[in-house]
mmCIF file of C-alpha atoms and ligand atoms in Angstrom:
data_model
loop_
_atom_site.group_PDB
_atom_site.id
_atom_site.type_symbol
_atom_site.label_atom_id
_atom_site.label_comp_id
_atom_site.label_asym_id
_atom_site.label_seq_id
_atom_site.Cartn_x
_atom_site.Cartn_y
_atom_site.Cartn_z
ATOM 1 C CA UNK A 1 31.123 15.591 30.505
ATOM 2 C CA UNK A 2 28.014 16.934 28.760
ATOM 3 C CA UNK A 3 26.314 14.082 26.922
ATOM 4 C CA UNK A 4 23.334 16.037 25.593
ATOM 5 C CA UNK A 5 23.185 19.748 24.856
ATOM 6 C CA UNK A 6 19.929 21.115 23.481
ATOM 7 C CA UNK A 7 19.912 24.738 22.322
ATOM 8 C CA UNK A 8 17.042 26.904 21.118
ATOM 9 C CA UNK A 9 14.799 23.960 20.326
ATOM 10 C CA UNK A 10 11.445 24.724 18.712
ATOM 11 C CA UNK A 11 9.047 21.934 17.725
ATOM 12 C CA UNK A 12 5.380 21.241 17.251
ATOM 13 C CA UNK A 13 2.698 19.580 15.197
ATOM 14 C CA UNK A 14 1.430 21.142 11.963
ATOM 15 C CA UNK A 15 0.712 24.796 12.749
ATOM 16 C CA UNK A 16 0.841 24.224 16.497
ATOM 17 C CA UNK A 17 4.077 25.089 18.297
ATOM 18 C CA UNK A 18 4.612 22.982 21.432
ATOM 19 C CA UNK A 19 8.228 23.829 22.345
ATOM 20 C CA UNK A 20 9.762 27.317 22.367
ATOM 21 C CA UNK A 21 13.531 27.797 22.479
ATOM 22 C CA UNK A 22 14.297 24.949 24.876
ATOM 23 C CA UNK A 23 17.835 24.932 26.329
ATOM 24 C CA UNK A 24 18.704 21.820 28.334
ATOM 25 C CA UNK A 25 22.022 20.157 29.185
ATOM 26 C CA UNK A 26 22.366 16.610 30.476
ATOM 27 C CA UNK A 27 25.677 15.484 31.959
ATOM 28 C CA UNK A 28 26.851 11.917 31.438
ATOM 29 C CA UNK A 29 25.707 9.742 34.337
ATOM 30 C CA UNK A 30 23.146 12.108 35.805
ATOM 31 C CA UNK A 31 19.440 11.515 36.296
ATOM 32 C CA UNK A 32 17.563 14.561 35.050
ATOM 33 C CA UNK A 33 13.858 14.817 35.789
ATOM 34 C CA UNK A 34 11.669 16.950 33.556
ATOM 35 C CA UNK A 35 8.457 17.916 35.285
ATOM 36 C CA UNK A 36 5.460 19.936 34.183
ATOM 37 C CA UNK A 37 1.691 19.892 34.007
ATOM 38 C CA UNK A 38 -0.427 18.171 31.372
ATOM 39 C CA UNK A 39 0.375 19.551 27.942
ATOM 40 C CA UNK A 40 3.553 21.379 29.022
ATOM 41 C CA UNK A 41 5.507 19.692 26.225
ATOM 42 C CA UNK A 42 7.437 16.995 28.109
ATOM 43 C CA UNK A 43 6.461 14.102 25.825
ATOM 44 C CA UNK A 44 7.089 16.249 22.767
ATOM 45 C CA UNK A 45 10.591 17.046 24.039
ATOM 46 C CA UNK A 46 11.419 13.343 24.495
ATOM 47 C CA UNK A 47 9.949 12.495 21.103
ATOM 48 C CA UNK A 48 12.070 15.183 19.432
ATOM 49 C CA UNK A 49 15.167 13.762 21.137
ATOM 50 C CA UNK A 50 14.252 10.276 19.901
ATOM 51 C CA UNK A 51 13.667 11.576 16.372
ATOM 52 C CA UNK A 52 9.932 10.845 16.287
ATOM 53 C CA UNK A 53 8.916 14.503 16.046
ATOM 54 C CA UNK A 54 11.037 16.843 13.890
ATOM 55 C CA UNK A 55 12.897 19.797 15.362
ATOM 56 C CA UNK A 56 11.760 23.059 13.741
ATOM 57 C CA UNK A 57 14.785 24.993 14.918
ATOM 58 C CA UNK A 58 17.727 24.657 17.247
ATOM 59 C CA UNK A 59 20.414 22.055 17.814
ATOM 60 C CA UNK A 60 20.577 18.732 19.651
ATOM 61 C CA UNK A 61 24.213 17.945 20.352
ATOM 62 C CA UNK A 62 24.689 14.335 21.445
ATOM 63 C CA UNK A 63 28.233 13.489 22.431
ATOM 64 C CA UNK A 64 29.424 16.468 20.401
ATOM 65 C CA UNK A 65 27.460 15.807 17.180
ATOM 66 C CA UNK A 66 24.290 17.616 16.105
ATOM 67 C CA UNK A 67 21.681 14.888 15.667
ATOM 68 C CA UNK A 68 18.698 17.210 15.130
ATOM 69 C CA UNK A 69 18.150 15.820 11.636
ATOM 70 C CA UNK A 70 19.350 12.251 12.159
ATOM 71 C CA UNK A 71 16.660 9.585 11.604
ATOM 72 C CA UNK A 72 15.101 7.891 14.625
ATOM 73 C CA UNK A 73 16.530 4.407 14.007
ATOM 74 C CA UNK A 74 20.032 5.836 13.679
ATOM 75 C CA UNK A 75 19.632 7.583 17.034
ATOM 76 C CA UNK A 76 18.986 4.175 18.636
ATOM 77 C CA UNK A 77 22.256 3.043 17.088
ATOM 78 C CA UNK A 78 23.987 6.087 18.601
ATOM 79 C CA UNK A 79 22.672 5.095 22.030
ATOM 80 C CA UNK A 80 19.392 6.964 22.581
ATOM 81 C CA UNK A 81 16.470 4.813 23.734
ATOM 82 C CA UNK A 82 12.936 6.004 24.420
ATOM 83 C CA UNK A 83 10.528 4.243 26.791
ATOM 84 C CA UNK A 84 7.336 5.793 25.429
ATOM 85 C CA UNK A 85 4.307 6.906 27.358
ATOM 86 C CA UNK A 86 1.837 3.997 27.317
ATOM 87 C CA UNK A 87 4.617 1.393 26.992
ATOM 88 C CA UNK A 88 3.841 0.537 23.328
ATOM 89 C CA UNK A 89 4.759 -3.147 23.531
ATOM 90 C CA UNK A 90 3.875 -5.540 20.732
ATOM 91 C CA UNK A 91 0.914 -7.127 22.493
ATOM 92 C CA UNK A 92 0.775 -10.380 20.571
ATOM 93 C CA UNK A 93 4.512 -11.019 20.891
ATOM 94 C CA UNK A 94 5.897 -12.708 23.978
ATOM 95 C CA UNK A 95 7.790 -10.841 26.639
ATOM 96 C CA UNK A 96 11.013 -12.487 25.434
ATOM 97 C CA UNK A 97 10.348 -11.358 21.850
ATOM 98 C CA UNK A 98 9.597 -7.806 22.973
ATOM 99 C CA UNK A 99 12.862 -7.705 24.891
ATOM 100 C CA UNK A 100 14.907 -9.154 22.046
ATOM 101 C CA UNK A 101 13.499 -6.572 19.610
ATOM 102 C CA UNK A 102 15.192 -3.961 21.787
ATOM 103 C CA UNK A 103 18.601 -5.412 20.916
ATOM 104 C CA UNK A 104 18.225 -4.953 17.149
ATOM 105 C CA UNK A 105 20.537 -1.927 17.088
ATOM 106 C CA UNK A 106 23.339 -4.352 17.945
ATOM 107 C CA UNK A 107 25.106 -2.067 20.396
ATOM 108 C CA UNK A 108 27.582 -3.798 22.685
ATOM 109 C CA UNK A 109 27.342 -3.323 26.430
ATOM 110 C CA UNK A 110 26.396 -4.879 29.703
ATOM 111 C CA UNK A 111 22.694 -5.275 28.975
ATOM 112 C CA UNK A 112 21.373 -8.566 27.639
ATOM 113 C CA UNK A 113 18.396 -10.772 28.470
ATOM 114 C CA UNK A 114 20.022 -12.062 31.659
ATOM 115 C CA UNK A 115 21.202 -8.734 33.037
ATOM 116 C CA UNK A 116 17.839 -7.117 32.269
ATOM 117 C CA UNK A 117 16.020 -9.939 34.068
ATOM 118 C CA UNK A 118 18.355 -9.465 37.045
ATOM 119 C CA UNK A 119 16.968 -5.913 37.358
ATOM 120 C CA UNK A 120 13.351 -6.996 36.757
ATOM 121 C CA UNK A 121 13.195 -10.529 38.216
ATOM 122 C CA UNK A 122 9.398 -10.528 38.309
ATOM 123 C CA UNK A 123 9.211 -10.774 34.527
ATOM 124 C CA UNK A 124 11.498 -13.832 34.319
ATOM 125 C CA UNK A 125 8.606 -16.312 34.795
ATOM 126 C CA UNK A 126 6.546 -14.377 32.228
ATOM 127 C CA UNK A 127 9.036 -14.607 29.347
ATOM 128 C CA UNK A 128 6.888 -16.872 27.180
ATOM 129 C CA UNK A 129 3.581 -15.098 27.770
ATOM 130 C CA UNK A 130 2.136 -12.652 25.246
ATOM 131 C CA UNK A 131 2.823 -9.219 26.646
ATOM 132 C CA UNK A 132 -0.823 -8.113 26.461
ATOM 133 C CA UNK A 133 -1.747 -10.414 29.369
ATOM 134 C CA UNK A 134 0.718 -8.686 31.714
ATOM 135 C CA UNK A 135 -0.268 -6.147 34.358
ATOM 136 C CA UNK A 136 0.543 -2.475 33.754
ATOM 137 C CA UNK A 137 3.564 -2.625 36.054
ATOM 138 C CA UNK A 138 4.894 -5.775 34.398
ATOM 139 C CA UNK A 139 4.440 -4.175 30.977
ATOM 140 C CA UNK A 140 6.312 -1.081 32.135
ATOM 141 C CA UNK A 141 9.184 -3.296 33.346
ATOM 142 C CA UNK A 142 9.300 -4.970 29.919
ATOM 143 C CA UNK A 143 9.241 -1.562 28.191
ATOM 144 C CA UNK A 144 12.205 -0.352 30.265
ATOM 145 C CA UNK A 145 13.944 -3.706 29.749
ATOM 146 C CA UNK A 146 13.428 -3.447 25.984
ATOM 147 C CA UNK A 147 15.094 -0.031 25.987
ATOM 148 C CA UNK A 148 17.995 -1.344 28.077
ATOM 149 C CA UNK A 149 18.532 -4.162 25.568
ATOM 150 C CA UNK A 150 19.742 -1.513 23.104
ATOM 151 C CA UNK A 151 22.536 -0.654 25.546
ATOM 152 C CA UNK A 152 21.693 3.045 25.524
ATOM 153 C CA UNK A 153 23.950 5.845 26.670
ATOM 154 C CA UNK A 154 20.850 7.978 27.194
ATOM 155 C CA UNK A 155 17.540 6.475 28.255
ATOM 156 C CA UNK A 156 14.410 8.617 27.960
ATOM 157 C CA UNK A 157 11.619 7.540 30.313
ATOM 158 C CA UNK A 158 8.190 8.998 29.646
ATOM 159 C CA UNK A 159 5.870 8.918 32.667
ATOM 160 C CA UNK A 160 6.882 5.565 34.066
ATOM 161 C CA UNK A 161 4.245 5.923 36.772
ATOM 162 C CA UNK A 162 1.267 6.657 34.518
ATOM 163 C CA UNK A 163 -1.788 4.675 35.603
ATOM 164 C CA UNK A 164 0.093 2.449 38.036
ATOM 165 C CA UNK A 165 -0.530 1.812 41.720
ATOM 166 C CA UNK A 166 1.892 3.594 44.094
ATOM 167 C CA UNK A 167 3.471 0.319 45.253
ATOM 168 C CA UNK A 168 4.192 -0.638 41.619
ATOM 169 C CA UNK A 169 5.618 2.821 40.881
ATOM 170 C CA UNK A 170 7.884 2.478 43.913
ATOM 171 C CA UNK A 171 9.301 -0.836 42.710
ATOM 172 C CA UNK A 172 9.909 0.540 39.201
ATOM 173 C CA UNK A 173 11.707 3.576 40.598
ATOM 174 C CA UNK A 174 13.827 1.284 42.764
ATOM 175 C CA UNK A 175 15.225 -0.153 39.522
ATOM 176 C CA UNK A 176 16.511 3.265 38.326
ATOM 177 C CA UNK A 177 19.847 3.228 40.181
ATOM 178 C CA UNK A 178 20.707 -0.024 38.359
ATOM 179 C CA UNK A 179 20.301 1.835 35.068
ATOM 180 C CA UNK A 180 22.710 4.573 36.113
ATOM 181 C CA UNK A 181 25.155 2.082 37.623
ATOM 182 C CA UNK A 182 25.048 0.267 34.278
ATOM 183 C CA UNK A 183 26.392 3.461 32.695
ATOM 184 C CA UNK A 184 23.181 4.950 31.290
ATOM 185 C CA UNK A 185 22.299 8.602 31.651
ATOM 186 C CA UNK A 186 18.620 8.998 32.516
ATOM 187 C CA UNK A 187 16.218 11.726 31.396
ATOM 188 C CA UNK A 188 12.815 11.065 32.873
ATOM 189 C CA UNK A 189 9.542 12.856 32.465
ATOM 190 C CA UNK A 190 7.270 12.876 35.468
ATOM 191 C CA UNK A 191 4.097 14.692 36.488
ATOM 192 C CA UNK A 192 4.544 13.780 40.133
ATOM 193 C CA UNK A 193 6.906 16.395 41.617
ATOM 194 C CA UNK A 194 7.567 14.331 44.764
ATOM 195 C CA UNK A 195 8.571 11.285 42.768
ATOM 196 C CA UNK A 196 10.844 13.333 40.515
ATOM 197 C CA UNK A 197 12.560 15.003 43.483
ATOM 198 C CA UNK A 198 13.315 11.627 45.061
ATOM 199 C CA UNK A 199 15.308 10.246 42.145
ATOM 200 C CA UNK A 200 16.663 13.220 40.228
ATOM 201 C CA UNK A 201 20.101 14.748 40.529
ATOM 202 C CA UNK A 202 18.724 17.743 38.601
ATOM 203 C CA UNK A 203 15.328 19.076 37.719
ATOM 204 C CA UNK A 204 13.932 20.983 34.734
ATOM 205 C CA UNK A 205 10.378 22.291 34.786
ATOM 206 C CA UNK A 206 8.458 22.997 31.578
ATOM 207 C CA UNK A 207 5.543 25.389 31.440
ATOM 208 C CA UNK A 208 3.598 25.813 28.209
ATOM 209 C CA UNK A 209 6.544 24.707 26.104
ATOM 210 C CA UNK A 210 9.204 26.790 27.852
ATOM 211 C CA UNK A 211 11.722 26.027 30.595
ATOM 212 C CA UNK A 212 10.320 27.702 33.702
ATOM 213 C CA UNK A 213 12.852 26.455 36.269
ATOM 214 C CA UNK A 214 16.060 24.466 36.474
ATOM 215 C CA UNK A 215 18.120 23.379 39.442
ATOM 216 C CA UNK A 216 19.196 20.697 41.867
ATOM 217 C CA UNK A 217 16.386 19.239 44.003
ATOM 218 C CA UNK A 218 18.021 20.415 47.224
ATOM 219 C CA UNK A 219 18.877 23.823 45.755
ATOM 220 C CA UNK A 220 15.391 25.042 44.862
ATOM 221 C CA UNK A 221 12.531 25.778 47.241
ATOM 222 C CA UNK A 222 9.522 23.557 46.912
ATOM 223 C CA UNK A 223 7.334 26.656 46.616
ATOM 224 C CA UNK A 224 9.380 27.856 43.614
ATOM 225 C CA UNK A 225 8.994 24.453 41.956
ATOM 226 C CA UNK A 226 5.249 24.575 42.469
ATOM 227 C CA UNK A 227 5.108 28.123 41.092
ATOM 228 C CA UNK A 228 7.135 27.116 38.015
ATOM 229 C CA UNK A 229 4.942 24.062 37.521
ATOM 230 C CA UNK A 230 1.642 25.905 37.664
ATOM 231 C CA UNK A 231 2.794 29.222 36.235
ATOM 232 C CA UNK A 232 2.324 31.245 39.408
ATOM 233 C CA UNK A 233 4.430 34.329 40.275
ATOM 234 C CA UNK A 234 7.787 33.266 41.812
ATOM 235 C CA UNK A 235 7.564 32.713 45.555
ATOM 236 C CA UNK A 236 3.802 32.313 45.516
ATOM 237 C CA UNK A 237 3.634 28.521 45.076
ATOM 238 C CA UNK A 238 2.082 26.556 47.899
ATOM 239 C CA UNK A 239 3.374 23.185 49.045
ATOM 240 C CA UNK A 240 1.804 20.775 46.548
ATOM 241 C CA UNK A 241 2.454 17.057 46.557
ATOM 242 C CA UNK A 242 2.026 16.456 42.874
HETATM 243 P P1 ATP B 1 1.110 15.000 29.196
HETATM 244 O O1 ATP B 1 1.631 14.824 30.562
HETATM 245 O O2 ATP B 1 -0.364 15.256 29.132
HETATM 246 O O3 ATP B 1 1.561 13.943 28.219
HETATM 247 P P2 ATP B 1 3.132 16.728 28.118
HETATM 248 O O4 ATP B 1 3.809 17.724 28.979
HETATM 249 O O5 ATP B 1 3.863 15.481 27.806
HETATM 250 O O6 ATP B 1 1.708 16.391 28.708
HETATM 251 P P3 ATP B 1 2.819 16.966 25.293
HETATM 252 O O7 ATP B 1 2.145 15.629 25.169
HETATM 253 O O8 ATP B 1 4.203 17.085 24.811
HETATM 254 O O9 ATP B 1 2.753 17.469 26.783
HETATM 255 O O10 ATP B 1 1.906 18.034 24.559
HETATM 256 C C1 ATP B 1 2.331 19.385 24.369
HETATM 257 C C2 ATP B 1 1.293 20.079 23.518
HETATM 258 O O11 ATP B 1 1.327 19.489 22.203
HETATM 259 C C3 ATP B 1 -0.130 19.924 24.023
HETATM 260 O O12 ATP B 1 -0.809 21.130 23.797
HETATM 261 C C4 ATP B 1 -0.697 18.819 23.173
HETATM 262 O O13 ATP B 1 -2.097 18.960 23.006
HETATM 263 C C5 ATP B 1 0.032 19.023 21.853
HETATM 264 N N1 ATP B 1 0.203 17.752 21.129
HETATM 265 C C6 ATP B 1 0.801 16.633 21.591
HETATM 266 N N2 ATP B 1 0.826 15.665 20.663
HETATM 267 C C7 ATP B 1 0.203 16.194 19.563
HETATM 268 C C8 ATP B 1 -0.091 15.701 18.244
HETATM 269 N N3 ATP B 1 0.256 14.476 17.877
HETATM 270 N N4 ATP B 1 -0.730 16.531 17.399
HETATM 271 C C9 ATP B 1 -1.069 17.791 17.767
HETATM 272 N N5 ATP B 1 -0.807 18.328 18.975
HETATM 273 C C10 ATP B 1 -0.183 17.536 19.871
#
């Protein structure tokens, strides 16, 4: 079943257009990775889905209803949760408080403080600490946990790996299957092509605000992905690792 169907989406900031006629489908239960270089429009796309940046044109069908003009807080209630770039925790609040804030939408489901801590056991001993004293990886775990607390149907992950050591990134990515097994559909934005290919069931590449490639990781040549990522003529991409 298609959970999210985006058609002809335009969006931007003031006079600046960042997204041009984006068409993207996300099936329930899949993990879709959106890749693209700096400034390609990935964060803007997630923010439009979450209702933080308005859609200029196009439709965003979520479970059959166009939510393009639904307010952000109501989208959380419908089951869309964004883990923003930079984590955006409330630094002076404790880890427990940050997690509990995520549950304010009151959606029922399998995720609660205990089940979230089962997925991220390293934050259990940190529950009563202010979140600003945590490491980047611990903060990212709390940010994902906070989103899970809303029992989302669709979880939007913006650059989970940003600024983190490879070993920390690896442990965060190891938690992703638990999200899908818990019933969430995952749309993640990633600059690292290798990382995206490892976890995604499908891949969309953005280039300067347009979809430049779409396919299954094992169905597209790495050179085509690189070409779509950097805007090179098809077939001319070299093997790049990120
Ligand atoms: P990055 O990996 O650097 O975050 P991205 O693919 O997520 O890149 P966006 O952050 O969506 O790209 O940016 C897309 C375009 O929109 C860029 O040209 C960027 O400069 C511009 N942009 C992003 N946020 C704003 C804003 N708040 N005001 C004006 N322009 C913005």
